[in-house]
Short mmCIF file of C-alpha atoms in Angstrom, two decimals:
data_model
loop_
_atom_site.label_atom_id
_atom_site.label_comp_id
_atom_site.label_asym_id
_atom_site.label_seq_id
_atom_site.Cartn_x
_atom_site.Cartn_y
_atom_site.Cartn_z
CA MET A 1 231.06 -31.45 292.75
CA GLY A 2 227.65 -30.78 294.22
CA LYS A 3 225.65 -27.96 295.75
CA PHE A 4 223.63 -28.93 298.82
CA ILE A 5 221.04 -27.61 301.23
CA PHE A 6 221.21 -28.91 304.80
CA THR A 7 217.96 -29.38 306.75
CA VAL A 8 218.59 -29.69 310.47
CA GLN A 9 216.60 -30.54 313.59
CA GLY A 10 217.28 -27.59 315.88
CA GLU A 11 216.52 -29.17 319.26
CA GLY A 12 219.67 -29.42 321.39
CA ARG A 13 223.09 -29.01 319.80
CA GLY A 14 223.78 -32.47 318.36
CA HIS A 15 222.33 -32.21 314.86
CA LEU A 16 223.49 -28.60 314.51
CA THR A 17 227.09 -29.53 315.29
CA GLN A 18 226.85 -32.49 312.90
CA ALA A 19 225.73 -30.10 310.18
CA ILE A 20 228.74 -27.88 310.87
CA SER A 21 231.04 -30.90 310.75
CA LEU A 22 229.68 -32.08 307.41
CA SER A 23 229.86 -28.52 306.05
CA GLN A 24 233.59 -28.57 306.80
CA ILE A 25 234.04 -32.02 305.23
CA ALA A 26 232.02 -31.04 302.14
CA GLN A 27 233.97 -27.83 301.62
CA GLU A 28 237.32 -29.60 301.90
CA ALA A 29 236.15 -32.12 299.29
CA GLY A 30 235.16 -29.35 296.87
CA HIS A 31 231.38 -29.38 297.45
CA GLU A 32 229.32 -26.34 298.44
CA VAL A 33 226.59 -25.88 301.04
CA ILE A 34 224.37 -23.15 299.62
CA GLY A 35 221.75 -22.91 302.37
CA TYR A 36 220.53 -24.18 305.72
CA ALA A 37 217.01 -24.86 306.98
CA VAL A 38 216.49 -25.39 310.71
CA GLY A 39 213.35 -26.77 312.31
CA SER A 40 212.53 -25.71 315.87
CA THR A 41 209.54 -25.28 318.14
CA ASN A 42 207.87 -22.03 319.20
CA ASN A 43 210.33 -19.92 317.21
CA ARG A 44 213.15 -21.03 319.49
CA LYS A 45 216.30 -19.04 318.80
CA ILE A 46 218.96 -20.85 316.80
CA PRO A 47 222.18 -21.03 318.88
CA SER A 48 224.78 -18.42 317.99
CA PHE A 49 227.52 -21.03 317.49
CA PHE A 50 225.56 -22.22 314.45
CA THR A 51 224.54 -18.85 313.00
CA ASP A 52 228.07 -17.52 313.51
CA TYR A 53 229.47 -20.46 311.57
CA ILE A 54 227.16 -20.22 308.54
CA GLY A 55 227.64 -16.45 308.28
CA ASP A 56 225.67 -14.89 305.43
CA LYS A 57 224.56 -18.17 303.85
CA PRO A 58 220.77 -18.35 303.30
CA LEU A 59 219.03 -19.58 306.44
CA LEU A 60 215.40 -20.62 306.90
CA GLN A 61 213.81 -21.31 310.27
CA TYR A 62 210.39 -22.91 310.59
CA ASP A 63 208.12 -24.72 313.05
CA SER A 64 208.91 -28.39 313.54
CA PRO A 65 207.94 -31.13 316.05
CA SER A 66 210.03 -31.52 319.20
CA LEU A 67 209.97 -33.41 322.47
CA CYS A 68 207.49 -32.25 325.13
CA TYR A 69 208.60 -32.23 328.76
CA GLY A 70 205.44 -31.02 330.50
CA ASN A 71 206.07 -29.44 333.92
CA GLY A 72 208.64 -31.98 335.06
CA LYS A 73 211.92 -33.52 333.97
CA ALA A 74 210.52 -36.46 332.01
CA VAL A 75 209.59 -36.62 328.35
CA LYS A 76 205.81 -36.73 327.84
CA VAL A 77 205.48 -39.40 325.17
CA GLY A 78 201.73 -38.98 324.62
CA LYS A 79 201.92 -35.18 324.47
CA THR A 80 204.85 -35.38 322.04
CA ALA A 81 202.88 -37.67 319.73
CA LEU A 82 199.68 -35.60 319.92
CA GLN A 83 201.41 -32.38 318.86
CA VAL A 84 201.96 -33.88 315.40
CA ILE A 85 198.18 -34.17 315.02
CA SER A 86 197.21 -30.92 316.72
CA LYS A 87 199.77 -28.85 314.79
CA PHE A 88 199.69 -30.69 311.47
CA LYS A 89 198.43 -27.60 309.64
CA THR A 90 201.42 -25.65 310.99
CA TYR A 91 203.84 -28.38 309.92
CA TRP A 92 202.25 -28.56 306.47
CA LYS A 93 202.91 -24.82 306.15
CA SER A 94 206.52 -25.42 307.26
CA ALA A 95 206.90 -28.00 304.51
CA SER A 96 205.62 -25.43 302.04
CA GLU A 97 208.13 -22.85 303.32
CA LEU A 98 210.93 -25.39 302.98
CA GLY A 99 209.78 -26.17 299.44
CA LYS A 100 209.97 -22.50 298.44
CA PHE A 101 213.42 -22.19 300.04
CA ILE A 102 214.66 -25.19 298.05
CA GLU A 103 213.14 -23.89 294.80
CA GLN A 104 214.82 -20.51 295.30
CA ASN A 105 218.29 -21.96 295.94
CA LYS A 106 218.17 -24.88 293.48
CA PRO A 107 220.47 -27.43 295.17
CA ASP A 108 221.72 -30.64 293.58
CA GLY A 109 220.82 -32.53 296.74
CA ILE A 110 219.40 -32.26 300.24
CA ILE A 111 221.22 -33.50 303.36
CA ASN A 112 218.74 -34.10 306.16
CA PHE A 113 219.88 -34.18 309.78
CA TYR A 114 216.84 -35.94 311.27
CA GLU A 115 214.45 -33.12 310.44
CA SER A 116 210.88 -34.43 310.17
CA ILE A 117 209.61 -31.55 308.02
CA THR A 118 212.08 -32.71 305.36
CA GLY A 119 210.28 -36.04 305.17
CA LEU A 120 206.94 -34.23 304.92
CA HIS A 121 208.33 -32.01 302.15
CA GLN A 122 209.69 -34.98 300.21
CA TRP A 123 206.31 -36.71 300.48
CA ARG A 124 204.45 -33.55 299.51
CA THR A 125 206.57 -32.83 296.42
CA GLY A 126 207.28 -36.37 295.26
CA ALA A 127 210.96 -36.40 296.29
CA THR A 128 212.06 -34.59 293.13
CA ILE A 129 215.45 -33.65 294.62
CA PRO A 130 217.76 -36.47 295.85
CA CYS A 131 218.11 -36.60 299.63
CA ILE A 132 220.21 -38.42 302.22
CA SER A 133 219.17 -38.62 305.88
CA ILE A 134 221.89 -38.69 308.55
CA GLY A 135 221.71 -39.43 312.28
CA HIS A 136 222.38 -41.97 314.99
CA GLN A 137 218.65 -42.73 314.97
CA TYR A 138 218.95 -44.43 311.56
CA LEU A 139 221.45 -46.87 313.05
CA LEU A 140 218.64 -48.10 315.31
CA LEU A 141 216.84 -49.36 312.18
CA ASN A 142 219.88 -51.43 311.19
CA LYS A 143 219.15 -55.15 311.74
CA HIS A 144 222.71 -55.64 313.04
CA PHE A 145 222.30 -53.04 315.82
CA GLN A 146 221.84 -54.33 319.37
CA THR A 147 219.33 -52.33 321.39
CA ILE A 148 217.83 -52.46 324.89
CA PRO A 149 215.19 -55.13 325.64
CA GLU A 150 212.70 -52.85 327.44
CA LYS A 151 210.23 -50.16 326.30
CA LYS A 152 209.37 -51.85 323.01
CA LEU A 153 206.37 -49.58 322.41
CA ASP A 154 208.49 -46.45 322.85
CA GLN A 155 211.07 -47.92 320.50
CA PHE A 156 208.34 -48.57 317.95
CA PHE A 157 207.23 -44.93 317.99
CA LEU A 158 210.84 -43.69 317.87
CA ASN A 159 211.56 -45.86 314.83
CA LEU A 160 208.29 -44.79 313.21
CA ASN A 161 209.27 -41.14 313.59
CA THR A 162 212.71 -41.97 312.20
CA GLN A 163 211.13 -43.54 309.13
CA ILE A 164 208.97 -40.43 308.64
CA THR A 165 212.02 -38.14 308.68
CA ALA A 166 213.58 -40.26 305.93
CA ILE A 167 210.61 -40.38 303.53
CA GLY A 168 211.94 -39.93 300.00
CA SER A 169 215.60 -40.33 301.01
CA LYS A 170 217.79 -42.37 298.66
CA LYS A 171 219.80 -43.67 301.61
CA LYS A 172 219.96 -43.49 305.39
CA LEU A 173 223.33 -43.01 307.09
CA GLY A 174 223.49 -44.30 310.66
CA LEU A 175 226.12 -42.68 312.88
CA SER A 176 227.84 -45.32 315.00
CA PHE A 177 230.40 -45.16 317.80
CA LEU A 178 232.17 -48.19 316.31
CA PRO A 179 232.13 -49.92 312.90
CA LEU A 180 229.07 -52.06 312.22
CA GLU A 181 227.90 -53.99 309.17
CA ASN A 182 225.72 -52.07 306.69
CA ASP A 183 222.09 -53.10 306.33
CA THR A 184 221.77 -53.26 302.55
CA GLN A 185 218.23 -54.64 302.69
CA ARG A 186 217.00 -51.52 304.47
CA ASN A 187 219.38 -49.19 302.59
CA ILE A 188 221.23 -48.12 305.75
CA ASP A 189 224.97 -47.47 305.64
CA VAL A 190 227.05 -47.11 308.81
CA ILE A 191 229.37 -44.11 309.16
CA PRO A 192 231.48 -42.65 312.02
CA PRO A 193 230.31 -39.73 314.17
CA LEU A 194 230.74 -36.37 312.42
CA LEU A 195 233.08 -34.34 314.60
CA ARG A 196 234.03 -30.75 313.89
CA LYS A 197 237.65 -30.06 313.03
CA GLU A 198 237.80 -27.88 316.17
CA VAL A 199 237.32 -31.06 318.21
CA LYS A 200 239.92 -33.00 316.24
CA GLU A 201 242.46 -30.20 316.71
CA LEU A 202 242.09 -30.09 320.51
CA LYS A 203 244.86 -31.33 322.75
CA ALA A 204 243.35 -33.31 325.60
CA ILE A 205 244.75 -32.65 329.07
CA SER A 206 243.88 -34.61 332.18
CA GLY A 207 242.28 -32.04 334.50
CA LYS A 208 240.45 -32.11 337.83
CA ASN A 209 237.14 -30.35 337.08
CA TRP A 210 234.08 -32.29 335.94
CA LEU A 211 232.04 -31.08 332.97
CA ALA A 212 228.26 -31.50 332.60
CA TYR A 213 225.95 -30.93 329.64
CA LEU A 214 222.17 -30.96 330.16
CA THR A 215 219.57 -31.01 327.39
CA HIS A 216 216.89 -29.75 329.82
CA PHE A 217 217.55 -27.18 332.53
CA ARG A 218 215.27 -28.83 335.14
CA LEU A 219 217.72 -31.72 335.39
CA ALA A 220 220.19 -29.36 337.07
CA GLU A 221 218.33 -29.69 340.39
CA ASP A 222 219.90 -33.09 341.06
CA ILE A 223 223.41 -31.81 340.27
CA MET A 224 222.88 -28.82 342.56
CA ALA A 225 221.87 -31.08 345.43
CA TRP A 226 224.86 -33.40 344.95
CA SER A 227 227.35 -30.54 344.67
CA LYS A 228 226.32 -29.20 348.08
CA LEU A 229 227.23 -32.52 349.67
CA ASN A 230 230.51 -32.81 347.73
CA PRO A 231 232.28 -29.43 347.85
CA ASP A 232 235.60 -31.06 346.92
CA ILE A 233 234.45 -31.64 343.31
CA GLN A 234 234.53 -28.65 340.96
CA LEU A 235 231.76 -28.73 338.36
CA ASP A 236 231.13 -26.72 335.19
CA CYS A 237 227.66 -27.25 333.75
CA PHE A 238 226.31 -26.08 330.37
CA TRP A 239 222.56 -25.63 329.96
CA ASP A 240 219.95 -23.79 327.91
CA HIS A 241 218.04 -21.98 330.66
CA PRO A 242 215.04 -19.86 329.60
CA ILE A 243 215.89 -17.08 332.09
CA ARG A 244 219.52 -17.36 333.17
CA LYS A 245 221.35 -16.34 329.99
CA GLU A 246 224.60 -15.37 331.72
CA ILE A 247 227.16 -17.32 333.76
CA TYR A 248 225.52 -18.38 337.03
CA HIS A 249 227.76 -19.17 340.01
CA TYR A 250 225.46 -21.41 342.00
CA SER A 251 228.13 -22.18 344.62
CA ASP A 252 231.89 -22.20 345.11
CA ASN A 253 232.15 -25.55 343.32
CA LEU A 254 229.31 -25.36 340.74
CA THR A 255 229.09 -22.92 337.84
CA PHE A 256 226.43 -22.90 335.11
CA HIS A 257 227.23 -21.64 331.61
CA PRO A 258 224.91 -20.79 328.72
CA ILE A 259 225.52 -22.86 325.58
CA ASN A 260 228.85 -21.74 324.11
CA ALA A 261 230.51 -24.11 321.64
CA GLU A 262 234.08 -22.86 322.01
CA LEU A 263 234.05 -22.64 325.79
CA TYR A 264 232.39 -26.03 326.06
CA LEU A 265 235.08 -27.70 323.93
CA GLU A 266 237.84 -25.91 325.84
CA LYS A 267 236.50 -27.18 329.16
CA MET A 268 235.97 -30.67 327.75
CA SER A 269 239.57 -30.90 326.63
CA HIS A 270 240.71 -30.05 330.20
CA CYS A 271 238.12 -31.92 332.25
CA ALA A 272 238.43 -35.14 334.25
CA GLY A 273 235.17 -36.50 332.88
CA LEU A 274 231.82 -35.61 331.30
CA ILE A 275 228.35 -35.94 332.81
CA SER A 276 225.79 -36.05 330.02
CA THR A 277 222.11 -36.67 329.39
CA ALA A 278 223.23 -39.24 326.81
CA GLY A 279 223.05 -37.07 323.72
CA PHE A 280 224.98 -38.78 320.93
CA GLU A 281 227.19 -35.86 319.94
CA SER A 282 228.50 -35.05 323.42
CA ILE A 283 229.44 -38.67 324.00
CA ALA A 284 231.17 -38.89 320.61
CA GLU A 285 233.27 -35.80 321.35
CA ALA A 286 234.22 -37.04 324.82
CA MET A 287 235.31 -40.42 323.43
CA TYR A 288 237.54 -38.73 320.86
CA LEU A 289 239.23 -36.78 323.66
CA ALA A 290 239.49 -39.95 325.79
CA LYS A 291 237.26 -38.54 328.54
CA PRO A 292 235.17 -41.01 330.61
CA THR A 293 231.48 -40.21 330.53
CA MET A 294 228.57 -40.69 332.92
CA MET A 295 225.37 -40.93 330.87
CA VAL A 296 222.02 -40.25 332.56
CA PRO A 297 219.14 -40.37 330.06
CA VAL A 298 216.27 -37.94 330.53
CA PRO A 299 213.38 -39.95 332.05
CA ASN A 300 211.20 -41.56 329.34
CA HIS A 301 213.64 -40.43 326.62
CA ILE A 302 213.94 -43.72 324.75
CA GLU A 303 216.56 -42.48 322.30
CA GLN A 304 218.89 -41.40 325.11
CA MET A 305 218.34 -44.70 326.91
CA ILE A 306 219.52 -46.53 323.79
CA ASN A 307 222.42 -44.08 323.36
CA ALA A 308 223.59 -44.72 326.91
CA PHE A 309 223.42 -48.49 326.43
CA ASP A 310 225.21 -48.36 323.07
CA ALA A 311 227.92 -45.97 324.32
CA SER A 312 228.61 -47.99 327.46
CA GLN A 313 228.97 -51.11 325.30
CA SER A 314 231.44 -49.15 323.15
CA GLY A 315 233.60 -48.22 326.15
CA ALA A 316 232.50 -44.59 326.56
CA GLY A 317 231.73 -44.84 330.26
CA LEU A 318 229.00 -45.44 332.80
CA ALA A 319 225.25 -45.58 332.10
CA ALA A 320 223.14 -44.58 335.12
CA ASN A 321 219.50 -43.89 336.00
CA SER A 322 220.08 -40.79 338.13
CA PHE A 323 222.56 -37.98 338.76
CA ASP A 324 224.10 -39.73 341.74
CA LEU A 325 227.57 -38.51 340.84
CA THR A 326 229.13 -40.64 343.57
CA LEU A 327 228.77 -43.50 341.08
CA PHE A 328 230.88 -41.56 338.60
CA LYS A 329 233.44 -40.72 341.26
CA ASP A 330 233.91 -44.42 342.00
CA TYR A 331 233.82 -45.37 338.32
CA GLN A 332 236.68 -43.04 337.34
CA LYS A 333 239.04 -44.93 339.65
CA GLU A 334 238.70 -48.06 337.54
CA HIS A 335 237.86 -46.72 334.06
CA GLN A 336 240.24 -48.10 331.43
CA THR A 337 239.48 -47.85 327.73
CA ASP A 338 241.68 -47.89 324.64
CA TYR A 339 240.15 -45.21 322.41
CA SER A 340 242.55 -45.80 319.48
CA THR A 341 240.07 -47.93 317.48
CA TYR A 342 237.40 -45.27 317.87
CA GLN A 343 239.79 -42.48 316.89
CA GLN A 344 240.84 -44.40 313.76
CA TRP A 345 237.18 -44.94 312.90
CA ILE A 346 236.58 -41.17 313.14
CA GLN A 347 239.30 -40.57 310.52
CA GLU A 348 237.16 -42.46 307.98
CA SER A 349 234.33 -39.92 308.12
CA SER A 350 235.69 -37.51 305.48
CA ARG A 351 236.31 -40.23 302.89
CA LEU A 352 232.96 -41.94 303.44
CA MET A 353 230.93 -38.72 303.42
CA ASP A 354 232.57 -37.46 300.23
CA MET A 355 231.67 -40.79 298.62
CA HIS A 356 228.03 -40.55 299.76
CA LEU A 357 227.69 -36.92 298.62
CA ARG A 358 229.00 -37.82 295.16
CA GLU A 359 226.74 -40.86 294.89
CA LEU A 360 223.70 -38.82 295.92
CA ILE A 361 223.83 -36.46 292.96
CA GLN A 362 224.85 -39.01 290.35
CA PRO A 363 222.08 -40.00 287.91
CA ASN A 364 220.56 -43.32 288.90
CA PRO A 365 220.11 -45.53 285.83
CA LYS A 366 218.24 -48.18 287.79
CA LYS A 367 214.52 -48.64 287.42
CA LYS A 368 212.52 -46.79 290.04
CA SER A 369 211.34 -48.90 292.94
CA SER A 370 207.68 -49.29 293.79
CA TRP A 371 208.31 -47.06 296.83
CA ASN A 372 209.70 -44.26 294.67
CA SER A 373 206.75 -44.60 292.32
CA LEU A 374 204.55 -43.29 295.13
CA PHE A 375 206.24 -39.92 294.57
CA ALA A 376 205.81 -39.85 290.79
CA LYS A 377 203.37 -36.94 290.87
CA ARG A 378 203.37 -33.81 292.97
CA ILE A 379 200.67 -33.84 295.63
CA HIS A 380 198.56 -30.66 295.53
CA TRP A 381 196.86 -30.74 298.90
CA THR A 382 195.79 -27.45 300.46
CA PHE A 383 194.08 -26.26 303.60
CA PRO A 384 190.84 -24.36 302.78
CA LYS A 385 190.30 -21.23 304.82
CA ASN A 386 186.73 -22.14 305.76
CA ASN A 387 187.21 -25.20 307.97
CA GLY A 388 190.93 -25.98 308.18
CA GLY A 389 190.42 -29.49 306.78
CA LEU A 390 192.21 -31.21 303.95
CA SER A 391 191.07 -30.63 300.37
CA PHE A 392 191.91 -33.34 297.88
CA PRO A 393 192.33 -32.66 294.15
CA LYS A 394 189.63 -33.98 291.85
CA ALA A 395 190.54 -37.01 289.76
#
């Protein structure tokens, strides 16, 4: 059995909940997670549902790239890309901090939940510790995956970032709503969504209230406006608001809640449907509980656009361009999906992940590939104090 460190992208709740799910699977299979490293921006607080779960296990938090929203609701693609250049020195320091954390805890392997600093660390150190990268984003690199036809440039940059996160990984595991053929040429295996046992243990009840989950608080403005015109629909909305940290009763039929994993799952199990910004994890949980979903990607968020397309093709619900919830109201009257295939696919996650964890830490007798040979020697690059530029070692 192996000892692992999990490195997790801390933006939103998706990758954090996936890390919890795999922690549960690993523990049941006899493995041990000995530490967690979470990347976030501007020292953003790690949600309590995650810190409460890991308890007193070693935890490292460091600066990591994230999406930039500017002053509006849309993702700023250019600003997001430029931060990697403008803050590279900070991210190099984060990779160094992660390296020290790994050296102190001495894991057998690293499990990376789409954390870009992990790729930088693996490049910096020569990938001396075996690593697997997990996320729905890796499925997008699978040649068998069907994506949207538009925004090819945005898709290129998304896939480039995905490749960076997986530098030095022995394998990439693409989370998929439904079974799909592995891409052996690109070393991508397809696995089911990683759902926490708390989700699997829920008993779904057909309720009347609608549930909403927003990855950015500014998107709530559209839901507020719609709720005023439709007082007959009761809405519970979860958000991560920078100021409103308590329950906020906006009106008689709309209540906002701070992120709370248990309460969110409780309300999902009793809701009539989910309104989501097309985050993978929320859709996966709703499908397991047989709840129809309305997916409204954040403007310019290419990953969520692809998620919404993929999920609608998989029978999750309705993909839309705006929070015109009247569309969802009409859709629920005709929504019919058999979720049994999806629920059976979810049951395969424990077996497949145990297999991948075991394979990761097994000695590889095969000859190293030319790609791996790039990491044969540790790279000793430092930032001099005088000018902040890169200093290369002498030959």
